[in-house]
Coordinates of C-alpha atoms in Angstrom, one line a residue:
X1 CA 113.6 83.4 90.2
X2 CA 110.7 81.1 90.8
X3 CA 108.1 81.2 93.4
X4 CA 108.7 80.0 96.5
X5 CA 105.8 77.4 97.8
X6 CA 103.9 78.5 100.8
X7 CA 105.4 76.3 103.8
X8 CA 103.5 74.8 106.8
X9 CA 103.8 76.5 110.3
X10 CA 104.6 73.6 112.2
X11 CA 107.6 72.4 109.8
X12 CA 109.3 75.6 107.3
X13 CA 111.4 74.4 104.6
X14 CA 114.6 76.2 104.9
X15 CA 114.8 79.9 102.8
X16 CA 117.1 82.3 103.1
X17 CA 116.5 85.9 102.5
X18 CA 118.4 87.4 99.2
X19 CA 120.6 90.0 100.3
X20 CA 119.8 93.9 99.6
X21 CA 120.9 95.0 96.5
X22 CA 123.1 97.7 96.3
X23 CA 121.7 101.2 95.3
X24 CA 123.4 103.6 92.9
X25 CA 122.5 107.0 94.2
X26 CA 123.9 109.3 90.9
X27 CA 122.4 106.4 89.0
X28 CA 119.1 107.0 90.5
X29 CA 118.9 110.5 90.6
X30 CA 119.2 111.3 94.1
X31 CA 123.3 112.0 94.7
X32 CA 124.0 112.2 98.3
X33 CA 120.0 111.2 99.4
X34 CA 119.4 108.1 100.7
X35 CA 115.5 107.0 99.7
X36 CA 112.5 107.3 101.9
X37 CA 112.3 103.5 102.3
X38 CA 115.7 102.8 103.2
X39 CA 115.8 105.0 106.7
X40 CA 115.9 103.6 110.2
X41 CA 113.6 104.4 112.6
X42 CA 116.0 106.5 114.4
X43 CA 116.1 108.8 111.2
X44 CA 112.3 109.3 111.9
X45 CA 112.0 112.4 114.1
X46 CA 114.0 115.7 112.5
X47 CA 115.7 117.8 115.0
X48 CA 113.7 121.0 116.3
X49 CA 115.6 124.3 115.0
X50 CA 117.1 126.0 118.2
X51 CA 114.4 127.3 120.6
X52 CA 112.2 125.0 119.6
X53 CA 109.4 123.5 122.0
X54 CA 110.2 120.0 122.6
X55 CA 111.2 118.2 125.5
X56 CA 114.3 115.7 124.4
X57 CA 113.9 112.2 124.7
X58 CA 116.7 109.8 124.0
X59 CA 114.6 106.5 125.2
X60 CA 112.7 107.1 121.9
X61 CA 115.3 108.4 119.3
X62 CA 117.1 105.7 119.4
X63 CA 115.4 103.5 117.0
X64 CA 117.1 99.9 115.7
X65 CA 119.5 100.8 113.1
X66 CA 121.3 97.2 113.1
X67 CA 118.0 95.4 113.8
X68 CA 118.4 92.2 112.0
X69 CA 114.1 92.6 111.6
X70 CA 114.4 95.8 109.9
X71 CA 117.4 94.4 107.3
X72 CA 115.2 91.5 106.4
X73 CA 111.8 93.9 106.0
X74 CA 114.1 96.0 103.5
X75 CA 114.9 92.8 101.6
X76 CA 111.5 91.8 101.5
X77 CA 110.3 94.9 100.1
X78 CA 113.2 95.3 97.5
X79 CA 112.7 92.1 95.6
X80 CA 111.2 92.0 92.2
X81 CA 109.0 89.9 90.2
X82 CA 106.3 87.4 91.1
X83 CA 102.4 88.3 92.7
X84 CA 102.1 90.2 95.7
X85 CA 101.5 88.6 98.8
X86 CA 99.5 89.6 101.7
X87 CA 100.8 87.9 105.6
X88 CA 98.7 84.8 104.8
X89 CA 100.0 82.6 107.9
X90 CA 99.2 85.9 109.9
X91 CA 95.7 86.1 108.9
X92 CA 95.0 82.4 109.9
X93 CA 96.5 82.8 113.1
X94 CA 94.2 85.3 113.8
X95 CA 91.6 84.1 112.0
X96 CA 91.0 86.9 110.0
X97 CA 89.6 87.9 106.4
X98 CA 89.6 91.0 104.6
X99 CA 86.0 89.2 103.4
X100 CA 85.0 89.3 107.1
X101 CA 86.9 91.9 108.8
X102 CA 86.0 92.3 112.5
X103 CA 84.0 95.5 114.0
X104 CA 84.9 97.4 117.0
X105 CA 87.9 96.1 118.0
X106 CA 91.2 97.8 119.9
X107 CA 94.3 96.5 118.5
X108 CA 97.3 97.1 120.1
X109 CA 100.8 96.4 118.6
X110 CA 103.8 96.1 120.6
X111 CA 107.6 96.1 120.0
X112 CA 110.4 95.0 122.0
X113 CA 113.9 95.1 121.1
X114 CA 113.0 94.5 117.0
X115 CA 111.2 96.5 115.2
X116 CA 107.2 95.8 114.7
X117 CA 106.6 98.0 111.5
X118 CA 105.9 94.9 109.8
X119 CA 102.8 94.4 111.5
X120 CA 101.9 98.0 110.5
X121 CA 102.3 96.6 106.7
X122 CA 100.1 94.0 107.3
X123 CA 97.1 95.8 108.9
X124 CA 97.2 98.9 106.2
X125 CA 97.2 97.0 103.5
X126 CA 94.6 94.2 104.9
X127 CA 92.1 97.3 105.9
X128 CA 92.8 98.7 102.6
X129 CA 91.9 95.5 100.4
X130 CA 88.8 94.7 103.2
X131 CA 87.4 97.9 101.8
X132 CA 87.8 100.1 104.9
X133 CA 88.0 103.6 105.1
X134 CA 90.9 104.2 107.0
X135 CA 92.8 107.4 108.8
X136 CA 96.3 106.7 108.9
X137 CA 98.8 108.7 111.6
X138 CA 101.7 108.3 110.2
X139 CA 104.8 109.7 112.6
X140 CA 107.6 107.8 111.7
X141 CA 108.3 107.5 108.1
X142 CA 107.2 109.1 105.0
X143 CA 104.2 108.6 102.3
X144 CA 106.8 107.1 100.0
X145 CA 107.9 105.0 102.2
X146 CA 104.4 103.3 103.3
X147 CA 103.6 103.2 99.8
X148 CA 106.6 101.5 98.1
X149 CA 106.1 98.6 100.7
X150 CA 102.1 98.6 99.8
X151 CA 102.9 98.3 96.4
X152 CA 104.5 95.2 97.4
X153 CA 102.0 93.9 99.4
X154 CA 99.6 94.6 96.2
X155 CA 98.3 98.1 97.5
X156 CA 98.4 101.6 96.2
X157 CA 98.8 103.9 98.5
X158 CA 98.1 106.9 95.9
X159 CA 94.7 105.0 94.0
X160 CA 93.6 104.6 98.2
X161 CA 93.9 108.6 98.6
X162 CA 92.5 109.8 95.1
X163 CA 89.5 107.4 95.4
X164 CA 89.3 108.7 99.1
X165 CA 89.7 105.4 100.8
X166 CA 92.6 106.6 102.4
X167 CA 93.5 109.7 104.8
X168 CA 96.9 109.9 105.4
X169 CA 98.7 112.6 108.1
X170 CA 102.4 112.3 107.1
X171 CA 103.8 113.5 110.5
X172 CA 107.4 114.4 109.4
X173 CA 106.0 117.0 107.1
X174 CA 103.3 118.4 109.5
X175 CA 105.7 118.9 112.1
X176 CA 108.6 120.9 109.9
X177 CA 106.3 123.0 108.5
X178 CA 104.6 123.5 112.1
X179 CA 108.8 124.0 113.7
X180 CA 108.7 127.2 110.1
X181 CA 105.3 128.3 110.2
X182 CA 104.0 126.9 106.8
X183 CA 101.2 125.2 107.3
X184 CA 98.9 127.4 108.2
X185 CA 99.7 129.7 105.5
X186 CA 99.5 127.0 103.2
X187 CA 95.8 125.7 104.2
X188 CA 94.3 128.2 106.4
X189 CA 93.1 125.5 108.9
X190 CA 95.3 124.3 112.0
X191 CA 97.4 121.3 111.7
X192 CA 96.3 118.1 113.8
X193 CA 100.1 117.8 115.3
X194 CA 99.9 121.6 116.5
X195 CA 100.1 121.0 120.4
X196 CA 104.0 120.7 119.7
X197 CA 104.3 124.3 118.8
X198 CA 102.1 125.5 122.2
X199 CA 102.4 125.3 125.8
X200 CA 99.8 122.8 125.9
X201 CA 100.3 119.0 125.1
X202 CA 96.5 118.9 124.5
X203 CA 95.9 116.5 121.4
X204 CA 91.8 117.9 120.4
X205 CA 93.1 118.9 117.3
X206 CA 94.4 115.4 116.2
X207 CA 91.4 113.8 117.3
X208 CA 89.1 116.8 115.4
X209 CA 91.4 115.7 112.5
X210 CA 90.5 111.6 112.5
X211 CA 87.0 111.9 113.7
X212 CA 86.3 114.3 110.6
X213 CA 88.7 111.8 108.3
X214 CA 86.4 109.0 109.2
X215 CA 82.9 110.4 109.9
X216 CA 81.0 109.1 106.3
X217 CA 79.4 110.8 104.4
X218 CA 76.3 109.8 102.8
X219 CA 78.2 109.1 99.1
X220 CA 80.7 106.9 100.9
X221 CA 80.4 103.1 100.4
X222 CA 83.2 102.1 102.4
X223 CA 83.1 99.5 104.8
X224 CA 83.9 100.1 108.7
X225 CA 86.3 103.0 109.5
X226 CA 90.1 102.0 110.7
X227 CA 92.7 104.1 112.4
X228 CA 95.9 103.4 112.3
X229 CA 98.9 105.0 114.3
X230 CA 102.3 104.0 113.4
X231 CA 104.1 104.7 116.4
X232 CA 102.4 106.4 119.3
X233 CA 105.3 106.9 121.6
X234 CA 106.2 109.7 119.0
X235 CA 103.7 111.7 120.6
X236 CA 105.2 111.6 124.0
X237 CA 108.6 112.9 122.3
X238 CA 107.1 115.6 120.5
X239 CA 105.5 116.3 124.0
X240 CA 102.3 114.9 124.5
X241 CA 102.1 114.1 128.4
X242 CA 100.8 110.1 128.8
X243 CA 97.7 111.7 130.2
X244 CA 96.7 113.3 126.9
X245 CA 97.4 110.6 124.9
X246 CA 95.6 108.0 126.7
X247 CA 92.9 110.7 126.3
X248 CA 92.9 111.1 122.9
X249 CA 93.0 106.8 122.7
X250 CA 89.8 106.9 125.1
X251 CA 87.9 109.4 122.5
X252 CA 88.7 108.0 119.8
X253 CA 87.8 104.8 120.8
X254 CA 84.3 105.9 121.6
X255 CA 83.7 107.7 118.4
X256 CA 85.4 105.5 116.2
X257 CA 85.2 101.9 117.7
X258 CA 81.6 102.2 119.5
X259 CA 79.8 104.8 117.5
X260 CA 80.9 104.0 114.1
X261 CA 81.8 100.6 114.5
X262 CA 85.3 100.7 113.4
X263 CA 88.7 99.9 114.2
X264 CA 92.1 101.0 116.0
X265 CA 95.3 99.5 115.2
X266 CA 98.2 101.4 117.2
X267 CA 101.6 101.0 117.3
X268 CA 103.4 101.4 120.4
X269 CA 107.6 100.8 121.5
X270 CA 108.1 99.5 124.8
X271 CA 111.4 97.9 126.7
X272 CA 111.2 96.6 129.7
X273 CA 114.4 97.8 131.1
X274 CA 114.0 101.2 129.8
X275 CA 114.0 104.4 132.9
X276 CA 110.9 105.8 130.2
X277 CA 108.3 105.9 132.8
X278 CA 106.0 107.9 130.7
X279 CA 106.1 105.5 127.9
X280 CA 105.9 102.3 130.3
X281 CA 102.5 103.9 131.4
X282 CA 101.0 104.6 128.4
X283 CA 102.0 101.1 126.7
X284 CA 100.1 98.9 130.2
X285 CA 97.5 101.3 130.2
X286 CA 96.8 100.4 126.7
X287 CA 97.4 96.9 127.0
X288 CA 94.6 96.7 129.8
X289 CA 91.7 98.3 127.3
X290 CA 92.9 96.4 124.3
X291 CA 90.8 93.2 122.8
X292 CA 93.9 92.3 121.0
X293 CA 97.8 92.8 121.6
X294 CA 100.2 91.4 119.1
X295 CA 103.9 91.7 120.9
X296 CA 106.8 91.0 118.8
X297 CA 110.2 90.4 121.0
X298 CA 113.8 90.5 119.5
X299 CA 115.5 87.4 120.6
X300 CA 117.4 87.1 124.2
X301 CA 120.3 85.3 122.7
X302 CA 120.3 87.9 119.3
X303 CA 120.3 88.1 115.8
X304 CA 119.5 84.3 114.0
X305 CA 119.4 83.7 110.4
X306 CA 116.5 81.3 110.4
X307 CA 113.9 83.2 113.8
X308 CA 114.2 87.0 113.1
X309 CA 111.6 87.2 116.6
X310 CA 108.9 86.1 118.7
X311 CA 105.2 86.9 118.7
X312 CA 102.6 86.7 121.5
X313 CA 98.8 87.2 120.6
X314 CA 96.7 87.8 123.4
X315 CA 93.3 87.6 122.7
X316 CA 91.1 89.9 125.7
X317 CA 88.5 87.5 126.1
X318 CA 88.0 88.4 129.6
X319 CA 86.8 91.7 128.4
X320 CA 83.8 90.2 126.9
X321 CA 83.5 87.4 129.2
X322 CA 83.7 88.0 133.2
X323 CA 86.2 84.8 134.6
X324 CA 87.3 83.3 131.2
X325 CA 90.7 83.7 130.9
X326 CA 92.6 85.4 128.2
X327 CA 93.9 83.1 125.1
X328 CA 97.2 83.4 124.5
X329 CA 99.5 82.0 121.9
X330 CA 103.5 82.3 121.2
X331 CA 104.8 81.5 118.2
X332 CA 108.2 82.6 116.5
X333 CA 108.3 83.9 113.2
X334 CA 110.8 84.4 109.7
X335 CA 110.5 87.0 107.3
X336 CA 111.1 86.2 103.8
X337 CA 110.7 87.3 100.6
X338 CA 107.2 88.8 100.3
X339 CA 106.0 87.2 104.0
X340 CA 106.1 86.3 107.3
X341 CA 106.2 82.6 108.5
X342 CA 105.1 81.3 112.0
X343 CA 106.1 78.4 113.6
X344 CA 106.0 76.8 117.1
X345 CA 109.5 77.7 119.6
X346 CA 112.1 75.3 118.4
X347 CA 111.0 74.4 115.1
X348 CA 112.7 76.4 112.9
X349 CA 114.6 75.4 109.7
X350 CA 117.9 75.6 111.6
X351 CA 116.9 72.7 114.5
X352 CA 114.5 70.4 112.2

């Protein structure tokens, strides 16, 4: 199959996503296992053994399973062939460059009825070529997973870690062996997540954990240090009040954004008609400190073939500048084979 040709913003030749091809699990060696990378989000959290410590909460564990976002991200990232491609249209709309990547900035990625783990993609993998060291909080899928959709996006997930770009927390593991007593055995040191397994929802040991991942060293040539959380409401499931985790946001935006000049990029659900009111906190609380909030919206009238969502970048300017107002631009967006493509509301392939 030949390249496709990069189309304009403003007028999208019409491209249709190939369909996922099926998997043969005995073929693969994994009978009865579905891969990492093929999980929905609601597969994300495992289920506490009996007498375990966490409060339930259904607003978060039901993730999209049908989301006609997440089919299209898994048929982008199963296609073969052909260079990898980084969200190019993305980049200029923020005018961004992993030559020039910005310092000291609060990102703040939202999600409403789609899923926004795209955007997660994106912002690894442009940290990652920008030469960043970055600290990645990973709580809803696996390593294998972030890496197999890296790889497409010309990243290596395993070269990042050996050659100690990369610190990755893979949350699933850290929390079973936290819910069977493992991993402190295993390393001798406490785990990051281990406020699930106490009385307290107190989250110092996470932020220990990324303030020691991205303090340099004097060998490190690395460029600006990143966090990334991919998703933060997790936390309040495990059990992390909205008080601690817009603590642990506040600290580790001093040490990471103002004393070492780096970055946050945080994931966070939200829905509007959702009874959550912990989560609803967190995510305006978050959106009131943040310099800039990407919100990606699943359509009112549902799923379309050619407009998969919508996507609001607010730029914080009035953070900076007292009475400018905020910019804010709304475009809708396509995912394809190996990218996302923006266009103005109402000119999509389907209406020009």
């Amino acid at each position: 199959m030949g390249e496709d040709k990069p189309c304009s913003r403003m007028n999208p030749t019409h491209r249709e996503a190939l369909e996922l091809p099926s998997r043969n699990p005995t073929a693969d060696g994994n009978a009865g296992h579905n891969p990492d990378w093929t999980r929905s989000r609601g597969e994300a959290n495992p289920a506490p053994p009996a007498g375990g410590a966490i409060r339930p909460r259904s607003a978060h564990a039901r993730r999209y399973n049908t989301s006609p976002l997440l089919r299209s991200l898994k048929t982008a990232c199963s296609l073969r062939g052909g260079s990898p491609a980084m969200f190019a249209e993305l980049n200029e709309l923020l005018n961004a460059s992993p030559q020039r990547p910005e310092t000291g900035k609060f990102t703040l990625l939202r999600d409403t009825r789609t899923d926004g783990s795209f955007l997660v993609h994106h912002f690894l993998s442009f940290y990652l070529r920008a030469g960043c060291k970055v600290c990645f909080v990973a709580l809803l899928q696996s390593f294998s997973h972030y890496n197999i959709i890296a790889q497409k996006l010309g990243v290596s997930l395993t070269a990042a870690e050996e050659r100690g770009q990369l610190v990755f927390l893979e949350g699933l593991k850290s929390c079973l062996d936290l819910w069977f007593g493992e991993q402190e055995e295993q390393s001798g040191k406490p785990s990051p997540l281990q406020f699930i397994s106490k009385s307290t929802s107190d989250l110092k040991a996470l932020f220990d954990f990324v303030q020691v991942s991205l303090t340099p060293a004097s060998s490190d040539s690395w460029k600006g240090p990143v966090l990334l959380v991919d998703d933060l409401s997790v936390l309040l499931s495990l059990g992390a009040t909205p008080v601690a985790v817009l603590d642990f946001i506040h600290y580790c935006r001093v040490v990471v954004c103002s004393q070492l000049k780096g970055n946050i990029v945080v994931l966070v659900h939200s829905n509007e008609d959702s009874e959550d009111e912990e989560n609803e906190l967190v995510v305006n609380s978050l959106c009131h400190h943040s310099d800039l909030i990407l919100w990606v919206e699943g359509l009112a009238t549902g799923f379309c073939k050619d407009v998969h969502g919508q996507i609001k970048i607010t730029r914080r300017v009035s953070l900076e500048l007292t009475g400018e107002q905020d910019v804010v631009q709304i475009y809708q967006y396509k995912i394809q084979d190996k990218n996302v493509t923006f266009f103005a509301r109402g000119l999509s392939a389907a209406v020009l």
